[in-house]
């Protein structure tokens, strides 16, 4: 009986280890090195700067369009008189 119990327990241990390897280890997030964090921060900063520049360009183009519309309205009014 002892021999049978020992064989069964060793097989159970092997199965338990195999299942443990297949299962996700933990909820702990993956380690990100300091260099990677700096790189990610720089990329985020560059993206933010690009967005700000795009917004400025859009605002300037909208302002130019509004000025051109005002000028065209003034020309139309001047020609209508």
Coordinates of C-alpha atoms in Angstrom, one line a residue:
X1 CA 0.0 0.0 0.0
X2 CA 2.8 2.4 0.8
X3 CA 4.4 1.9 -2.6
X4 CA 1.1 2.6 -4.4
X5 CA 0.5 5.7 -2.3
X6 CA 4.0 7.0 -3.1
X7 CA 3.6 6.4 -6.9
X8 CA 0.2 8.2 -6.8
X9 CA 1.5 11.1 -4.8
X10 CA 4.5 11.6 -7.2
X11 CA 2.2 11.5 -10.2
X12 CA 0.0 14.1 -8.5
X13 CA 3.0 16.3 -7.8
X14 CA 4.1 16.1 -11.5
X15 CA 0.6 16.9 -12.7
X16 CA 0.4 19.8 -10.2
X17 CA 3.7 21.3 -11.5
X18 CA 2.6 20.9 -15.1
X19 CA -0.6 22.7 -14.4
X20 CA 1.2 25.5 -12.5
X21 CA 3.5 26.1 -15.5
X22 CA 0.5 26.4 -17.8
X23 CA -1.5 28.7 -15.5
X24 CA -0.8 32.4 -15.5
X25 CA 1.8 33.2 -12.9
X26 CA 0.2 36.2 -11.1
X27 CA -1.6 39.5 -11.6
X28 CA 1.7 41.2 -11.1
X29 CA 2.4 43.7 -14.0
X30 CA 5.4 43.2 -16.2
X31 CA 8.5 45.0 -15.1
X32 CA 9.4 48.0 -17.2
X33 CA 13.0 49.2 -16.9
X34 CA 13.9 52.8 -16.3
X35 CA 15.2 53.2 -19.8
X36 CA 12.0 51.9 -21.3
X37 CA 9.9 54.2 -19.0
X38 CA 12.0 57.2 -20.2
X39 CA 11.5 56.1 -23.8
X40 CA 7.8 55.8 -23.4
X41 CA 7.6 59.2 -21.7
X42 CA 9.6 60.9 -24.5
X43 CA 7.3 59.3 -27.2
X44 CA 4.3 60.5 -25.3
X45 CA 5.8 64.0 -25.1
X46 CA 6.5 64.1 -28.8
X47 CA 3.0 63.0 -29.6
X48 CA 1.6 65.7 -27.3
X49 CA 3.8 68.3 -29.0
X50 CA 2.7 67.2 -32.5
X51 CA -0.9 67.4 -31.4
X52 CA -0.4 71.0 -30.1
X53 CA 1.3 72.0 -33.3
X54 CA -1.6 70.5 -35.4
X55 CA -4.1 72.4 -33.2
X56 CA -2.2 75.6 -33.8
X57 CA -2.1 75.1 -37.5
X58 CA -5.8 74.4 -37.6
X59 CA -6.6 77.5 -35.6
X60 CA -4.4 79.6 -37.8
X61 CA -6.0 78.2 -40.9
X62 CA -9.5 78.8 -39.5
X63 CA -8.5 82.4 -38.6
X64 CA -7.2 82.9 -42.1
X65 CA -10.3 81.6 -43.6
X66 CA -12.5 83.8 -41.5
X67 CA -10.4 86.9 -42.4
X68 CA -10.6 85.9 -46.1
X69 CA -14.4 85.6 -45.8
X70 CA -14.6 89.0 -44.1
X71 CA -12.6 90.5 -46.9
X72 CA -14.7 88.9 -49.6
X73 CA -17.9 90.1 -47.8
X74 CA -16.4 93.6 -47.7
X75 CA -15.5 93.4 -51.4
X76 CA -19.0 92.2 -52.3
X77 CA -20.5 95.1 -50.2
X78 CA -18.2 97.6 -51.9
X79 CA -19.1 96.4 -55.4
X80 CA -22.8 96.3 -54.6
X81 CA -22.8 100.0 -53.7

